XYZ file of N, CA, C and O in Angstrom:
332
model
N 58.922 164.205 54.097
C 59.182 163.965 52.686
C 58.060 163.174 52.021
O 58.062 163.031 50.820
N 57.168 162.615 52.819
C 56.095 161.818 52.254
C 56.518 160.407 51.885
O 55.799 159.710 51.185
N 57.695 159.991 52.333
C 58.220 158.652 52.022
C 58.547 157.920 53.311
O 58.809 158.530 54.342
N 58.542 156.597 53.236
C 59.006 155.802 54.362
C 60.467 156.150 54.648
O 61.219 156.520 53.741
N 60.859 156.042 55.913
C 62.234 156.368 56.314
C 62.885 155.099 56.839
O 62.369 154.467 57.769
N 63.998 154.708 56.241
C 64.660 153.447 56.566
C 66.109 153.688 56.970
O 66.818 154.450 56.310
N 66.534 153.029 58.051
C 67.920 153.108 58.504
C 68.458 151.688 58.623
O 67.943 150.896 59.405
N 69.493 151.381 57.843
C 70.088 150.034 57.886
C 70.896 149.799 59.160
O 70.876 148.724 59.729
N 71.658 150.817 59.598
C 72.481 150.678 60.800
C 72.511 152.027 61.512
O 73.091 152.989 61.006
N 71.886 152.094 62.677
C 71.789 153.361 63.401
C 73.139 153.837 63.916
O 73.292 155.024 64.207
N 74.128 152.942 64.034
C 75.462 153.372 64.459
C 76.210 154.092 63.346
O 77.127 154.867 63.613
N 75.838 153.842 62.103
C 76.530 154.450 60.962
C 75.789 155.655 60.395
O 76.373 156.433 59.652
N 74.509 155.785 60.695
C 73.723 156.893 60.147
C 73.302 157.812 61.281
O 72.678 157.394 62.232
N 73.653 159.037 61.192
C 73.293 159.964 62.255
C 72.624 161.190 61.689
O 72.577 161.365 60.482
N 72.086 162.043 62.497
C 71.976 161.822 63.933
C 70.803 160.884 64.241
O 69.761 160.931 63.597
N 71.004 160.027 65.203
C 69.967 159.100 65.631
C 70.074 158.982 67.141
O 71.125 158.631 67.669
N 69.017 159.325 67.834
C 69.001 159.275 69.289
C 68.597 157.875 69.728
O 67.491 157.420 69.438
N 69.511 157.184 70.384
C 69.217 155.843 70.885
C 68.458 155.952 72.204
O 68.899 156.623 73.127
N 67.299 155.308 72.258
C 66.517 155.224 73.489
C 66.257 153.752 73.772
O 66.167 152.943 72.842
N 66.169 153.389 75.042
C 65.935 151.972 75.369
C 64.559 151.513 74.886
O 63.618 152.291 74.969
N 64.402 150.318 74.418
C 65.472 149.394 74.078
C 66.173 149.845 72.796
O 65.535 150.309 71.852
N 67.457 149.709 72.761
C 68.286 150.224 71.667
C 68.085 149.406 70.395
O 68.206 148.191 70.395
N 67.778 150.091 69.314
C 67.635 149.433 68.017
C 68.848 149.693 67.147
O 69.450 150.757 67.226
N 69.205 148.730 66.321
C 70.341 148.904 65.415
C 69.891 149.190 63.991
O 70.673 149.640 63.166
N 68.635 148.878 63.653
C 68.082 149.275 62.361
C 66.645 149.716 62.608
O 66.038 149.369 63.627
N 66.120 150.522 61.686
C 64.845 151.183 61.945
C 64.068 151.357 60.638
O 64.652 151.558 59.577
N 62.746 151.296 60.769
C 61.855 151.618 59.653
C 60.690 152.445 60.182
O 60.093 152.088 61.200
N 60.422 153.547 59.534
C 59.244 154.366 59.819
C 58.351 154.258 58.581
O 58.696 154.772 57.517
N 57.245 153.548 58.721
C 56.342 153.264 57.613
C 55.116 154.157 57.739
O 54.419 154.135 58.763
N 54.845 154.954 56.701
C 53.736 155.898 56.751
C 52.390 155.192 56.619
O 52.237 154.250 55.838
N 51.418 155.678 57.380
C 50.028 155.247 57.266
C 49.344 156.239 56.321
O 49.090 157.387 56.698
N 49.066 155.801 55.094
C 48.493 156.683 54.076
C 47.205 156.093 53.528
O 47.133 154.898 53.241
N 46.208 156.988 53.368
C 44.937 156.581 52.763
C 44.372 157.764 51.995
O 44.351 158.887 52.503
N 43.942 157.517 50.786
C 43.324 158.546 49.942
C 44.180 159.796 49.831
O 43.684 160.917 49.894
N 45.480 159.611 49.712
C 46.382 160.739 49.553
C 46.722 161.474 50.834
O 47.429 162.469 50.803
N 46.218 161.010 51.966
C 46.488 161.653 53.251
C 47.414 160.779 54.097
O 47.230 159.567 54.154
N 48.372 161.422 54.753
C 49.213 160.721 55.713
C 48.570 160.861 57.083
O 48.372 161.978 57.565
N 48.226 159.721 57.693
C 47.508 159.721 58.959
C 48.401 159.458 60.160
O 48.027 159.733 61.292
N 49.570 158.894 59.930
C 50.462 158.561 61.027
C 51.641 157.753 60.531
O 51.916 157.719 59.331
N 52.294 157.074 61.453
C 53.487 156.303 61.117
C 53.576 155.082 62.028
O 53.177 155.140 63.189
N 54.045 153.980 61.481
C 54.402 152.809 62.270
C 55.927 152.828 62.380
O 56.621 152.867 61.368
N 56.422 152.809 63.595
C 57.857 152.868 63.846
C 58.322 151.516 64.366
O 57.794 151.014 65.357
N 59.309 150.920 63.677
C 59.781 149.577 64.005
C 61.297 149.603 64.137
O 61.995 150.149 63.281
N 61.795 149.003 65.212
C 63.235 148.871 65.430
C 63.607 147.402 65.498
O 62.835 146.578 65.986
N 64.824 147.094 65.021
C 65.386 145.750 65.107
C 66.663 145.811 65.927
O 67.372 146.811 65.907
N 66.979 144.722 66.618
C 68.173 144.682 67.462
C 69.460 144.601 66.662
O 70.523 144.916 67.183
N 69.384 144.169 65.409
C 70.583 143.992 64.601
C 70.566 144.922 63.384
O 69.501 145.341 62.933
N 71.726 145.270 62.844
C 71.763 146.039 61.597
C 71.111 145.235 60.473
O 71.070 144.002 60.521
N 70.621 145.926 59.477
C 69.965 145.289 58.320
C 68.822 144.379 58.750
O 68.625 143.297 58.195
N 68.047 144.839 59.728
C 66.935 144.033 60.225
C 65.771 143.926 59.261
O 64.943 143.032 59.388
N 65.720 144.817 58.299
C 64.624 144.790 57.328
C 65.162 144.492 55.940
O 66.327 144.683 55.657
N 64.279 143.989 55.105
C 64.589 143.741 53.692
C 63.601 144.540 52.852
O 62.537 144.927 53.346
N 63.898 144.789 51.590
C 62.920 145.478 50.738
C 61.570 144.745 50.685
O 60.518 145.390 50.692
N 61.603 143.428 50.684
C 60.344 142.670 50.659
C 59.554 142.892 51.946
O 58.316 143.035 51.902
N 60.235 142.933 53.078
C 59.554 143.183 54.347
C 58.981 144.589 54.382
O 57.859 144.803 54.845
N 59.719 145.565 53.872
C 59.225 146.944 53.821
C 57.986 147.020 52.929
O 57.010 147.702 53.278
N 57.984 146.321 51.812
C 56.796 146.281 50.946
C 55.605 145.693 51.688
O 54.491 146.209 51.616
N 55.834 144.597 52.420
C 54.765 143.958 53.173
C 54.252 144.884 54.274
O 53.042 145.033 54.467
N 55.166 145.540 55.008
C 54.766 146.474 56.060
C 54.008 147.668 55.482
O 53.040 148.147 56.083
N 54.421 148.138 54.307
C 53.719 149.254 53.657
C 52.301 148.856 53.271
O 51.359 149.640 53.435
N 52.144 147.637 52.760
C 50.809 147.152 52.412
C 49.942 147.034 53.663
O 48.762 147.423 53.665
N 50.502 146.516 54.737
C 49.779 146.394 55.999
C 49.404 147.771 56.532
O 48.266 147.996 56.968
N 50.343 148.713 56.480
C 50.079 150.076 56.936
C 48.967 150.711 56.115
O 48.131 151.445 56.655
N 48.918 150.431 54.822
C 47.852 150.956 53.979
C 46.488 150.450 54.409
O 45.507 151.204 54.425
N 46.417 149.186 54.794
C 45.141 148.624 55.264
C 44.709 149.263 56.579
O 43.537 149.579 56.775
N 45.663 149.432 57.494
C 45.350 150.099 58.755
C 44.896 151.536 58.511
O 43.980 152.027 59.162
N 45.557 152.215 57.594
C 45.227 153.607 57.313
C 43.802 153.750 56.788
O 43.096 154.693 57.156
N 43.372 152.821 55.963
C 42.001 152.864 55.443
C 41.003 152.767 56.592
O 40.012 153.493 56.643
N 41.271 151.874 57.537
C 40.379 151.720 58.698
C 40.406 152.979 59.551
O 39.354 153.477 59.976
N 41.602 153.532 59.807
C 41.699 154.760 60.588
C 40.967 155.912 59.900
O 40.279 156.695 60.558
N 41.109 156.013 58.608
C 40.443 157.079 57.846
C 38.930 156.936 57.934
O 38.200 157.919 58.049
N 38.443 155.693 57.926
C 36.997 155.453 57.999
C 36.422 155.932 59.330
O 35.246 156.294 59.401
N 37.245 155.924 60.383
C 36.778 156.328 61.698
C 37.375 157.656 62.148
O 37.418 157.937 63.338
N 37.800 158.462 61.194
C 38.401 159.756 61.520
C 37.365 160.656 62.187
O 36.237 160.800 61.714
N 37.738 161.258 63.289
C 36.829 162.125 64.049
C 36.373 163.308 63.217
O 35.210 163.712 63.275
N 37.273 163.888 62.431
C 36.913 165.045 61.606
C 35.762 164.690 60.663
O 34.852 165.485 60.463
N 35.830 163.516 60.072
C 34.777 163.088 59.160
C 33.449 162.910 59.901
O 32.380 163.242 59.388
N 33.499 162.378 61.110
C 32.278 162.177 61.889
C 31.658 163.514 62.263
O 30.427 163.690 62.191
N 32.483 164.478 62.684
C 31.961 165.790 63.021
C 31.386 166.506 61.801
O 30.400 167.228 61.897
N 31.976 166.314 60.646
C 31.484 166.927 59.415
C 30.079 166.431 59.090
O 29.251 167.172 58.546
N 29.790 165.188 59.452
C 28.465 164.637 59.205
C 27.410 165.283 60.097
O 26.235 165.301 59.761
N 27.815 165.840 61.231
C 26.873 166.485 62.149
C 26.430 167.860 61.646
O 25.373 168.346 62.032
N 27.247 168.482 60.839
C 26.923 169.842 60.347
C 25.828 169.847 59.331
O 25.408 169.074 58.673
């Protein structure tokens, strides 16, 4: 969908496959740079409502910084320079 994916309580929202260690809340924060999605940071909390909107904003900002660095070292871009 191009948006971060947030789950407040994995026991109430399905389908969600629990794998060890079991998380009760989850956030999937997209790594985006220059309009491209490069990956995702996946975070689980042991308790429901482990994240807040402010924390998601902070994680999104952090993910944006990481994405810029990843984009700068993208292999495709390096190979394009060889042509």
